XYZ file of C-alpha atoms in Angstrom:
720
model
C 75.873 70.246 25.337
C 77.348 70.295 28.748
C 73.897 72.258 30.709
C 76.352 73.003 34.503
C 73.690 71.507 37.158
C 71.488 73.963 39.649
C 73.657 72.537 42.740
C 77.167 73.991 40.921
C 75.422 77.117 40.603
C 74.651 77.551 43.973
C 77.595 76.609 45.250
C 79.137 79.011 43.220
C 76.953 81.743 45.006
C 78.119 81.023 48.507
C 81.702 80.122 48.412
C 83.058 77.378 50.886
C 84.837 80.261 54.450
C 88.353 79.407 53.301
C 87.743 81.631 50.122
C 86.523 84.456 51.223
C 89.386 84.232 53.982
C 91.307 84.721 51.094
C 89.476 87.133 49.706
C 89.919 89.635 52.216
C 93.436 88.730 52.531
C 93.617 90.185 49.064
C 91.618 92.939 49.673
C 95.253 94.429 51.677
C 97.247 96.628 49.792
C 101.359 96.221 49.629
C 101.190 99.830 52.015
C 99.573 98.306 54.782
C 101.345 95.118 54.593
C 104.548 97.159 54.323
C 103.149 99.132 57.719
C 101.894 96.098 58.823
C 105.180 94.448 59.073
C 107.387 96.846 60.059
C 104.661 97.712 63.166
C 104.877 93.920 63.469
C 108.780 94.109 63.920
C 109.277 97.030 65.955
C 106.332 95.937 68.490
C 107.852 92.066 68.492
C 110.879 94.121 69.338
C 109.405 96.039 71.603
C 107.688 93.171 73.427
C 110.634 91.082 73.865
C 113.233 94.236 75.495
C 110.146 95.456 77.480
C 109.216 92.029 78.466
C 112.975 91.143 79.614
C 113.664 94.154 80.878
C 110.038 94.234 82.977
C 111.148 90.732 84.634
C 114.754 91.615 85.225
C 113.218 95.285 86.593
C 110.481 93.184 88.905
C 113.180 90.099 90.464
C 115.517 92.961 91.163
C 112.589 95.187 93.076
C 111.141 92.627 94.126
C 114.768 91.157 96.051
C 115.251 94.682 97.944
C 111.770 94.367 99.120
C 112.507 91.299 100.609
C 116.038 92.115 101.220
C 114.482 95.436 103.571
C 112.263 93.700 105.537
C 113.927 91.258 106.554
C 117.337 93.380 107.534
C 114.599 95.186 109.834
C 113.851 91.836 111.132
C 118.159 90.686 111.805
C 118.394 93.991 113.031
C 114.972 93.543 116.095
C 116.446 89.642 116.742
C 119.768 91.674 117.411
C 118.345 94.227 119.468
C 115.998 91.893 121.487
C 118.972 89.506 122.282
C 120.761 92.618 123.554
C 118.676 93.636 125.515
C 117.771 89.994 126.934
C 120.970 89.895 127.451
C 121.453 92.689 128.839
C 118.985 91.786 131.230
C 120.614 88.589 132.716
C 123.507 90.253 133.285
C 121.853 93.049 135.729
C 120.279 90.299 136.734
C 123.580 88.260 137.538
C 124.920 91.401 138.808
C 122.564 91.721 141.318
C 123.030 87.952 142.665
C 126.474 88.387 142.719
C 127.030 90.613 145.348
C 127.302 89.763 149.184
C 124.457 92.489 149.418
C 121.410 90.199 147.678
C 122.227 87.998 150.244
C 121.639 89.909 153.290
C 118.781 91.272 151.993
C 117.235 87.554 151.868
C 118.099 85.981 155.340
C 116.721 90.126 156.736
C 113.878 89.305 154.916
C 113.664 85.389 155.897
C 114.070 85.957 159.389
C 111.244 89.340 159.198
C 108.896 86.733 157.464
C 109.537 83.923 160.025
C 108.938 86.103 163.124
C 105.728 87.425 161.224
C 104.320 84.047 161.625
C 102.622 84.015 164.863
C 101.175 87.596 164.660
C 98.276 87.927 164.534
C 96.118 90.748 162.243
C 92.368 91.669 163.592
C 89.152 91.361 162.356
C 89.554 94.956 159.947
C 93.020 94.284 158.754
C 90.912 90.345 157.284
C 88.209 92.104 155.458
C 90.437 94.782 154.246
C 91.850 91.654 152.210
C 88.909 90.275 151.370
C 87.683 93.377 150.234
C 90.683 94.209 148.169
C 90.878 90.796 146.381
C 87.128 91.460 145.838
C 87.559 95.442 144.392
C 90.923 95.344 143.661
C 91.912 91.956 142.061
C 88.967 89.924 141.387
C 86.039 91.383 139.665
C 88.838 93.818 137.603
C 90.007 90.374 136.188
C 86.225 89.189 135.688
C 85.880 92.291 133.829
C 88.255 92.071 131.602
C 88.466 88.729 130.718
C 85.501 86.881 131.462
C 86.910 84.307 134.221
C 85.414 83.417 137.566
C 87.994 83.306 139.937
C 87.305 81.943 143.159
C 88.088 84.079 146.130
C 88.928 81.483 149.098
C 91.910 79.927 146.427
C 93.330 83.159 146.487
C 93.166 84.546 149.973
C 96.865 84.350 151.591
C 96.497 80.760 153.603
C 99.944 81.726 156.268
C 99.743 84.108 158.635
C 102.572 85.930 157.957
C 101.328 86.717 154.363
C 98.025 87.802 155.891
C 100.400 90.306 157.889
C 102.112 91.495 155.194
C 99.188 91.665 152.740
C 97.296 93.967 154.927
C 100.045 96.514 156.195
C 101.887 96.411 152.558
C 99.464 94.828 149.642
C 96.725 96.480 150.599
C 97.816 100.254 151.063
C 100.027 100.009 147.977
C 96.210 99.841 146.100
C 95.435 102.795 148.094
C 94.699 105.730 145.154
C 96.546 108.220 147.490
C 99.491 104.799 148.150
C 98.654 106.019 151.638
C 99.645 103.569 154.442
C 99.286 102.996 157.989
C 101.298 103.562 160.480
C 104.534 100.973 160.505
C 104.938 98.718 163.066
C 107.926 97.474 164.188
C 109.187 94.419 163.179
C 112.483 92.589 162.182
C 110.651 92.944 157.855
C 109.651 95.968 158.893
C 113.112 97.223 159.166
C 114.279 95.409 155.930
C 112.145 96.857 154.125
C 113.019 100.330 155.001
C 116.541 99.341 154.257
C 116.442 97.707 151.060
C 112.606 99.119 149.385
C 115.150 102.394 147.077
C 117.920 99.571 146.354
C 114.309 97.200 145.024
C 112.533 100.655 143.690
C 116.208 101.322 141.654
C 116.342 97.740 140.137
C 112.848 98.087 138.952
C 112.951 101.473 137.882
C 116.405 101.487 135.703
C 115.382 98.638 133.662
C 111.927 98.642 133.531
C 111.443 95.295 135.544
C 108.088 94.083 136.472
C 108.266 93.204 139.710
C 111.673 92.072 141.994
C 110.194 88.765 144.310
C 112.864 87.207 147.062
C 112.219 83.278 147.308
C 113.439 82.019 150.562
C 114.567 78.132 150.407
C 110.329 76.663 151.535
C 109.409 78.838 148.209
C 108.278 81.492 150.512
C 107.768 85.469 148.516
C 109.274 87.009 151.882
C 109.538 90.592 149.662
C 107.785 92.169 146.778
C 109.132 95.345 144.996
C 105.790 95.964 144.136
C 104.260 94.556 147.392
C 101.161 93.155 144.886
C 98.608 89.655 145.764
C 102.248 87.235 145.485
C 103.617 88.659 148.816
C 103.850 85.613 151.506
C 101.771 82.771 149.142
C 104.281 80.390 148.365
C 105.611 79.002 144.691
C 105.724 75.652 145.956
C 102.155 75.312 147.112
C 100.027 78.333 147.316
C 97.565 79.720 144.621
C 100.054 79.713 142.311
C 102.019 77.181 142.438
C 101.045 76.384 138.808
C 102.103 79.123 137.498
C 105.681 80.088 135.295
C 106.801 82.073 138.841
C 107.195 78.415 139.946
C 109.006 77.018 136.581
C 112.017 80.043 137.210
C 111.616 79.158 141.397
C 112.485 75.579 140.510
C 114.888 75.873 138.069
C 117.565 78.743 139.538
C 116.861 76.777 142.952
C 118.043 74.120 141.415
C 120.927 75.208 139.071
C 124.125 73.560 139.852
C 126.221 77.015 139.130
C 126.223 81.095 139.965
C 125.866 82.827 137.129
C 122.934 80.593 135.566
C 119.166 82.190 134.780
C 116.504 80.778 133.817
C 113.874 82.426 131.728
C 109.782 81.266 131.312
C 106.980 82.552 129.090
C 104.547 84.858 129.363
C 101.271 83.703 131.999
C 98.571 85.703 132.557
C 99.154 85.948 136.037
C 96.525 87.344 138.656
C 98.582 89.969 141.088
C 99.438 91.947 137.752
C 95.638 92.010 137.034
C 96.017 88.985 134.502
C 98.031 90.435 132.404
C 101.136 88.707 130.572
C 104.810 87.975 133.325
C 107.082 86.128 132.802
C 109.988 85.894 135.417
C 113.305 85.838 134.657
C 115.426 84.001 138.140
C 119.168 83.635 139.891
C 119.970 81.643 142.903
C 121.066 83.670 145.623
C 124.018 82.631 146.968
C 125.773 82.617 150.762
C 128.395 80.414 152.144
C 128.372 78.111 149.284
C 125.030 77.222 149.203
C 121.808 78.317 147.615
C 119.390 80.747 150.182
C 117.155 81.634 148.204
C 116.407 82.986 144.017
C 115.933 86.712 143.228
C 113.039 86.636 140.894
C 112.588 89.993 138.618
C 109.140 90.318 135.995
C 110.607 90.458 132.433
C 109.661 93.780 131.879
C 107.261 93.817 128.557
C 106.922 97.780 128.228
C 110.485 97.102 126.827
C 109.535 94.198 124.557
C 106.742 95.946 123.460
C 108.566 99.538 122.713
C 111.666 97.456 120.857
C 109.254 95.527 118.682
C 106.983 98.837 118.033
C 109.315 101.178 117.587
C 108.264 103.199 120.536
C 105.723 104.254 117.248
C 108.171 104.933 114.723
C 107.880 102.077 111.926
C 108.291 104.373 109.098
C 110.899 105.990 110.169
C 113.053 101.974 110.766
C 111.386 101.318 106.775
C 108.303 99.649 107.916
C 106.363 102.406 105.613
C 102.178 102.231 106.608
C 101.683 99.036 106.980
C 104.807 97.614 107.805
C 106.097 95.906 111.887
C 107.970 93.313 113.715
C 106.622 91.057 116.061
C 107.182 88.384 118.541
C 104.985 85.268 118.700
C 104.772 81.901 121.043
C 104.824 78.176 120.306
C 101.494 78.296 120.891
C 101.421 80.926 118.014
C 100.400 83.475 120.602
C 101.823 87.379 120.463
C 104.444 87.775 122.846
C 104.485 91.745 121.752
C 102.317 94.512 121.122
C 100.297 94.429 116.869
C 101.428 97.755 115.182
C 97.883 98.235 114.683
C 96.365 97.793 118.473
C 99.498 100.526 119.291
C 97.761 103.255 116.502
C 93.713 102.209 116.953
C 92.846 99.663 119.255
C 89.197 99.894 117.596
C 90.514 99.328 114.218
C 92.468 96.568 115.430
C 89.384 94.731 116.792
C 87.601 95.579 113.621
C 90.157 93.761 111.169
C 91.436 90.969 113.192
C 87.450 89.853 113.209
C 87.271 89.985 109.677
C 89.996 88.314 109.061
C 89.233 85.464 111.699
C 89.985 85.721 114.802
C 87.056 85.350 117.801
C 85.501 88.331 118.440
C 85.753 87.655 122.058
C 89.806 87.244 121.741
C 89.886 90.506 119.825
C 87.594 92.087 122.173
C 89.966 90.763 125.663
C 92.732 92.503 123.316
C 91.110 96.048 123.737
C 90.364 95.054 127.652
C 93.704 94.126 128.885
C 95.497 97.380 126.456
C 97.620 94.630 124.542
C 98.124 91.976 122.973
C 100.470 89.472 123.961
C 99.213 86.136 124.700
C 96.416 86.677 123.457
C 95.818 87.904 119.397
C 97.098 84.302 117.768
C 99.263 84.969 114.138
C 100.316 81.162 113.492
C 100.919 80.632 109.889
C 103.683 79.304 108.093
C 106.120 81.695 109.162
C 105.177 81.073 112.842
C 105.205 77.093 111.880
C 109.000 77.631 109.800
C 110.767 79.658 112.333
C 109.084 76.916 115.195
C 111.250 74.301 112.712
C 114.481 76.761 113.420
C 114.300 78.144 109.876
C 114.543 82.156 108.778
C 113.796 82.720 104.953
C 110.725 85.033 103.623
C 107.510 84.822 102.504
C 104.439 85.621 100.822
C 101.110 84.936 103.032
C 98.190 86.344 104.710
C 98.529 87.879 107.986
C 96.193 87.925 111.132
C 94.359 90.936 109.624
C 93.463 89.118 107.046
C 95.918 91.153 104.080
C 98.295 89.917 102.152
C 102.065 89.954 103.640
C 105.839 90.019 102.847
C 106.550 88.185 105.562
C 110.868 87.849 106.940
C 110.878 85.058 109.181
C 113.292 83.598 111.779
C 113.613 81.647 115.755
C 114.831 83.589 118.543
C 116.511 82.288 121.939
C 115.494 83.744 124.876
C 116.040 81.414 127.484
C 117.517 77.606 127.835
C 114.021 76.933 126.959
C 112.349 79.809 125.881
C 112.326 80.397 121.970
C 110.338 82.104 120.594
C 109.019 83.855 117.053
C 110.435 87.153 115.492
C 108.278 88.508 112.488
C 109.174 91.119 109.810
C 105.825 91.986 107.989
C 104.440 94.744 105.702
C 101.506 94.352 103.678
C 102.671 93.583 99.483
C 100.601 96.392 98.149
C 103.255 99.089 100.350
C 106.657 97.558 99.101
C 105.668 96.156 96.207
C 104.513 100.188 95.333
C 108.058 101.006 93.287
C 107.609 97.557 91.306
C 104.161 99.600 89.375
C 105.882 102.554 89.055
C 107.744 100.663 87.353
C 105.503 98.776 85.676
C 103.727 102.531 84.607
C 106.304 103.994 83.929
C 107.547 100.395 81.099
C 104.020 100.398 79.839
C 104.730 103.676 78.644
C 107.576 103.628 77.166
C 106.860 100.844 75.524
C 103.657 102.573 74.228
C 105.680 105.722 72.956
C 108.038 103.165 71.213
C 105.090 101.642 68.951
C 103.740 104.963 69.003
C 106.711 106.673 66.908
C 107.111 103.192 65.173
C 103.817 103.476 63.713
C 104.339 107.102 62.325
C 107.632 105.841 61.042
C 105.989 103.275 59.782
C 103.502 104.778 57.427
C 106.161 107.267 56.477
C 108.251 104.538 55.472
C 105.568 102.905 52.999
C 104.437 105.092 52.112
C 107.882 106.542 50.303
C 108.211 102.240 49.475
C 105.428 102.104 47.570
C 105.653 104.860 45.689
C 107.456 103.610 42.210
C 104.301 101.447 43.031
C 101.281 103.526 42.147
C 102.586 104.814 38.754
C 103.442 100.673 38.297
C 99.609 99.766 39.203
C 98.571 104.154 37.500
C 100.069 102.611 33.983
C 98.615 99.001 34.692
C 94.908 100.551 35.041
C 95.575 102.053 32.018
C 97.144 98.917 30.135
C 93.904 97.611 31.242
C 91.742 100.435 29.722
C 93.661 99.059 26.433
C 95.655 102.212 27.186
C 99.084 100.095 25.841
C 100.944 103.149 24.368
C 101.339 105.326 27.982
C 104.980 104.928 28.945
C 105.611 105.559 32.968
C 109.641 106.971 32.579
C 112.036 105.115 35.051
C 113.147 107.503 37.722
C 115.233 105.440 40.217
C 118.148 102.281 39.082
C 116.992 100.030 41.761
C 114.749 96.974 41.370
C 111.608 99.316 40.820
C 113.471 101.052 37.745
C 114.078 97.501 36.199
C 110.660 97.023 37.362
C 109.067 100.128 35.291
C 111.334 99.081 32.125
C 109.969 95.816 31.981
C 106.302 96.696 32.441
C 107.127 99.445 29.746
C 107.993 97.120 27.480
C 105.273 94.604 28.956
C 102.708 97.223 27.951
C 104.097 97.062 24.409
C 103.977 93.542 23.886
C 100.611 93.878 25.058
C 99.037 95.811 22.626
C 100.352 93.588 20.070
C 98.943 90.620 21.870
C 96.193 91.385 22.447
C 95.235 91.960 19.020
C 95.979 88.136 18.294
C 93.715 87.335 21.038
C 91.021 89.060 20.337
C 90.779 87.057 17.346
C 90.920 83.786 19.310
C 88.077 84.780 21.906
C 86.251 85.723 18.161
C 87.604 82.099 17.242
C 86.574 80.680 20.942
C 83.195 82.369 20.671
C 82.275 80.277 17.764
C 83.254 77.031 18.576
C 81.885 76.804 22.227
C 78.216 78.376 20.314
C 79.106 75.110 18.424
C 79.100 72.905 22.126
C 76.414 74.407 23.383
C 73.096 77.127 22.597
C 74.393 80.923 23.444
C 71.916 81.040 26.499
C 73.861 78.007 28.494
C 76.788 78.653 27.141
C 76.426 82.345 29.222
C 75.376 80.105 31.825
C 78.137 78.474 31.939
C 80.593 81.440 31.442
C 79.448 82.634 35.053
C 80.689 79.990 36.747
C 77.244 77.851 37.332
C 78.385 74.715 37.253
C 77.850 73.986 41.173
C 76.056 69.876 42.642
C 74.452 70.208 46.261
C 72.397 67.720 48.125
C 70.779 68.312 51.778
C 70.414 65.530 54.778
C 69.115 65.220 57.728
C 70.437 64.507 61.361
C 74.169 65.369 60.415
C 76.335 65.321 63.317
C 79.166 67.362 62.360
C 82.757 68.001 64.349
C 85.274 70.841 63.889
C 88.612 70.124 65.431
C 91.128 72.670 66.052
C 95.348 71.261 66.977
C 96.986 74.538 69.140
C 100.374 74.688 69.511
C 101.041 73.175 65.435
C 102.255 76.920 64.295
C 104.534 77.043 67.215
C 106.133 73.554 66.613
C 106.707 73.979 63.026
C 108.673 76.617 63.701
C 110.858 74.136 66.874
C 111.086 71.468 64.510
C 112.848 70.357 61.305
C 109.929 70.390 58.324
C 110.430 67.082 57.744
C 109.926 66.073 61.988
C 107.589 68.638 61.992
C 105.626 66.521 58.465
C 106.366 63.074 60.245
C 104.426 64.686 63.341
C 101.712 65.592 61.420
C 101.061 62.863 59.117
C 101.192 60.225 62.599
C 98.830 62.822 63.987
C 96.230 62.806 61.399
C 97.049 58.724 61.021
C 95.417 57.906 64.171
C 92.010 60.745 63.527
C 91.750 58.793 59.925
C 91.428 55.053 62.407
C 89.600 56.991 65.408
C 87.186 57.921 62.641
C 87.185 54.604 60.993
C 86.284 52.581 63.753
C 83.569 54.999 65.243
C 82.178 54.968 61.436
C 82.578 58.764 61.392
C 83.664 60.198 57.573
C 86.771 62.710 57.889
C 85.756 65.684 55.273
C 88.315 68.399 55.565
C 91.745 68.482 56.697
C 93.485 71.826 56.881
C 96.990 72.474 58.406
C 95.469 72.621 62.283
C 92.323 71.788 61.816
C 90.036 69.083 60.848
C 86.223 67.855 59.948
C 84.483 65.281 59.864
C 80.744 64.303 59.756
C 78.682 61.307 61.006
C 75.676 60.347 59.429
C 76.732 62.207 56.136
C 76.723 59.751 53.363
C 75.820 56.541 55.538
C 72.878 58.058 57.728
C 72.954 56.086 61.963
C 70.898 56.135 63.960
C 73.988 56.566 66.944
C 75.884 59.500 64.614
C 75.652 61.483 67.720
C 77.530 58.893 69.878
C 79.641 57.625 67.995
C 80.782 61.710 67.235
C 80.792 62.443 71.047
C 83.063 59.449 71.073
C 85.302 59.823 68.552
C 85.619 63.512 69.988
C 86.950 61.881 73.326
C 89.472 59.104 71.361
C 91.071 62.736 69.649
C 91.900 64.193 72.834
C 93.373 61.074 73.575
C 95.527 60.490 71.125
C 96.409 64.430 71.375
C 97.511 63.503 74.996
C 99.042 59.965 74.408
C 101.217 62.458 71.476
C 101.944 64.573 73.812
C 103.315 62.456 77.141
C 105.317 60.199 74.698
C 106.778 62.835 72.280
C 107.233 65.031 74.314
C 105.007 68.013 73.076
C 102.569 70.742 73.867
C 100.109 70.618 72.021
C 96.366 71.865 72.396
C 93.093 70.246 71.046
C 90.255 71.767 71.774
C 86.518 70.603 69.315
C 83.001 72.051 68.799
C 80.153 69.480 67.731
C 76.292 70.124 66.258
C 73.901 68.079 64.278
C 70.915 68.868 62.212
C 70.625 69.983 58.242
C 73.745 70.098 56.441
C 74.465 71.026 52.360
C 76.898 68.593 50.581
C 78.266 69.392 47.288
C 81.053 69.967 44.902
C 82.817 73.804 44.802
C 85.638 74.710 42.742
C 86.222 74.354 38.151
C 89.317 73.034 37.649
C 89.786 71.955 40.740
C 86.406 70.386 42.341
C 86.180 70.020 46.133
C 83.313 68.025 48.149
C 82.117 70.109 51.071
C 79.001 71.041 53.862
C 78.219 73.645 54.539
C 75.018 75.115 56.706
C 73.754 75.965 60.191
C 75.012 72.670 61.934
C 78.399 73.203 60.252
C 78.813 77.531 60.954
C 78.149 76.942 64.629
C 80.318 73.588 65.052
C 83.224 76.076 64.274
C 82.200 79.000 66.059
C 82.179 76.716 69.184
C 85.140 75.401 68.717
C 86.528 79.183 67.555
C 85.713 80.272 70.955
C 86.092 77.824 73.367
C 88.627 79.664 76.693
C 90.274 76.701 76.915
C 91.304 73.242 75.204
C 88.470 70.669 75.663
C 84.986 69.581 73.863
C 82.408 71.877 73.455
C 78.998 70.860 72.182
C 75.384 72.489 71.622
C 72.219 71.697 73.744
C 71.258 69.615 70.725
C 74.627 67.196 71.112
C 74.095 67.366 74.930
C 70.040 66.115 75.214
C 71.929 63.015 72.733
C 74.338 62.161 74.909
C 73.754 63.586 79.123
C 72.677 60.279 80.265
C 76.470 58.448 78.928
C 78.578 61.811 79.385
C 79.277 64.020 81.912
C 79.490 67.748 80.534
C 79.608 71.368 82.124
C 77.761 74.510 80.372
C 80.830 77.403 79.467
C 79.015 80.549 77.586
C 76.486 81.166 74.600
C 76.530 81.941 71.769
C 74.064 84.300 69.512
C 72.117 82.640 67.089
C 69.685 84.919 64.861
C 67.750 86.156 68.064
C 68.787 83.401 70.129
C 71.118 82.271 72.582
C 72.454 79.140 72.303
C 74.031 77.792 75.256
C 77.239 75.651 75.194
C 78.409 72.792 77.220
C 81.850 71.684 77.491
C 81.876 67.264 77.477
C 84.248 66.458 81.133
C 83.845 62.501 79.952
C 82.053 59.766 80.059
C 79.415 58.759 83.602
């Protein structure tokens, strides 16, 4: 008699995971499957349509945002170029007529006459007091720099005279001046002051200077501390005024205008100043230079839209600004104009040194102070135009449109228009929400329709199910009415015929079962036969210190849909063949191969002291095999494996088809950490890590809960 061993009975009591999965899938009704299929098809369709619409809409909205910003930048660049061109043309108009030549000659003659005119000690002291109180002290408070009084004081008698009689009184709060002293210079000033005041006021120039061929500033409309100084040898010989003068004097044509970059200028309170210079020609020779201070207020008004950013399409965070080759601003920041204290906090938090931000607040502007270096300004300096997304000087992610602008023959700046991406892409977020709501509504409607259609579809099946239940109870005489002429109607008729035949065959089977029972009792005792009929046919055995590997190949499902069946099978066979060869080389025993999974162990049937090391080496080789196959066949397969070690149980499972399998906590944990890995790689437990920590590198990849304890998981990085 056949007596099934206890191991077989244990295997039946604990079915394999695949068996459990099939049982779970079998519990779903046809109605549920129909609903799932209908929902799956509708959701996939809605997702595809939504994705295509989202991608198209997003691209359109982003391009529109870039185009709007580029349009603002191009408009500002054109207006700035027109503004600079207008200033140049005005300067050429002023120097082209005889009046400017007469003015240079008149002030030059008057300046020469003042060379020997003395000034009294009180006037000299007034000059010293002016430099200390009105020039040096304010600059030192604003910038922290230390200025040398002796270097700045006028050195020529004419300069001292002019500054005592004009510069010092001009700095007085009431603007009063001492009684005029008759001189050729005073007569020229009476004649030409209104003319130069009109020039300065008409275009907003910061100042107008006349400089003679020797480099003497023989006239200043503002009567500042540069009046009477020499741009070639005086205190400002190293400044950009010297540059503008030298280029204008050396020009070989009368329509030449030299333009300098901004530079701090002591007579202007150390504020940034740029100059435009043009030669003054009389009698075919250059007799001097007219230098006009570039109107920084006009530039700021243009670049800041006079504070009307929103009306010009820049919203709440957009702005345009100019930058020089030194990556410093050449115009004011929008945030500075709106709220200097908020600007100071923002740029300091974004990385600008606190001293620089504080200096901008003290000087009342960001020109030549605020650094704005980045990819946009660097590209513009190379002569490129374009758009990009980058972090700005306020530390915000912004949309930036950039281009170079030519200011003068030797001066090129960058113009940048920017706006925060959060504001620029706000329509994109609204569009995304709208698409999400629309897709969700479609899915909900599809759910309702799927449930209604599925219920209608399975109604005949329910009738057949009720009839089948009666048949299962032995009620073969019940007839189900066929209400339709489709396949369900044919199936109902066939079912009725089957029911009648089953009634006939049931009698035959009853007699055969009685005969089989008698035959079984003749082969084994009744008690054993009863247990055998209950399925106790398992064989099991326990093993200690076994290393278990669960590997999963991601991408095989997608590959199966992309390749013909024979090509796909060839790839899978090659992959399994190489895995088996690697297992043989490492002394690892393959256990089971399931579609995209591979299970192996080491130390199960052949005990080994280094079973963990061998299993880890095998996993690494499997990973290399997948990588190599991807490179050779242009595939995109991923590899993820889990390894644990401990006690396992193995045995035969099944009746007609026997299967050798293993189970236990080590097997379950190896499977769990493989399935739970967040990215491709080899994941190991602490027990495996302790066994190979001297030869391999790894990093912690999370934890799994095993019972009441937390089991840490490690991700293998490679050999040391």
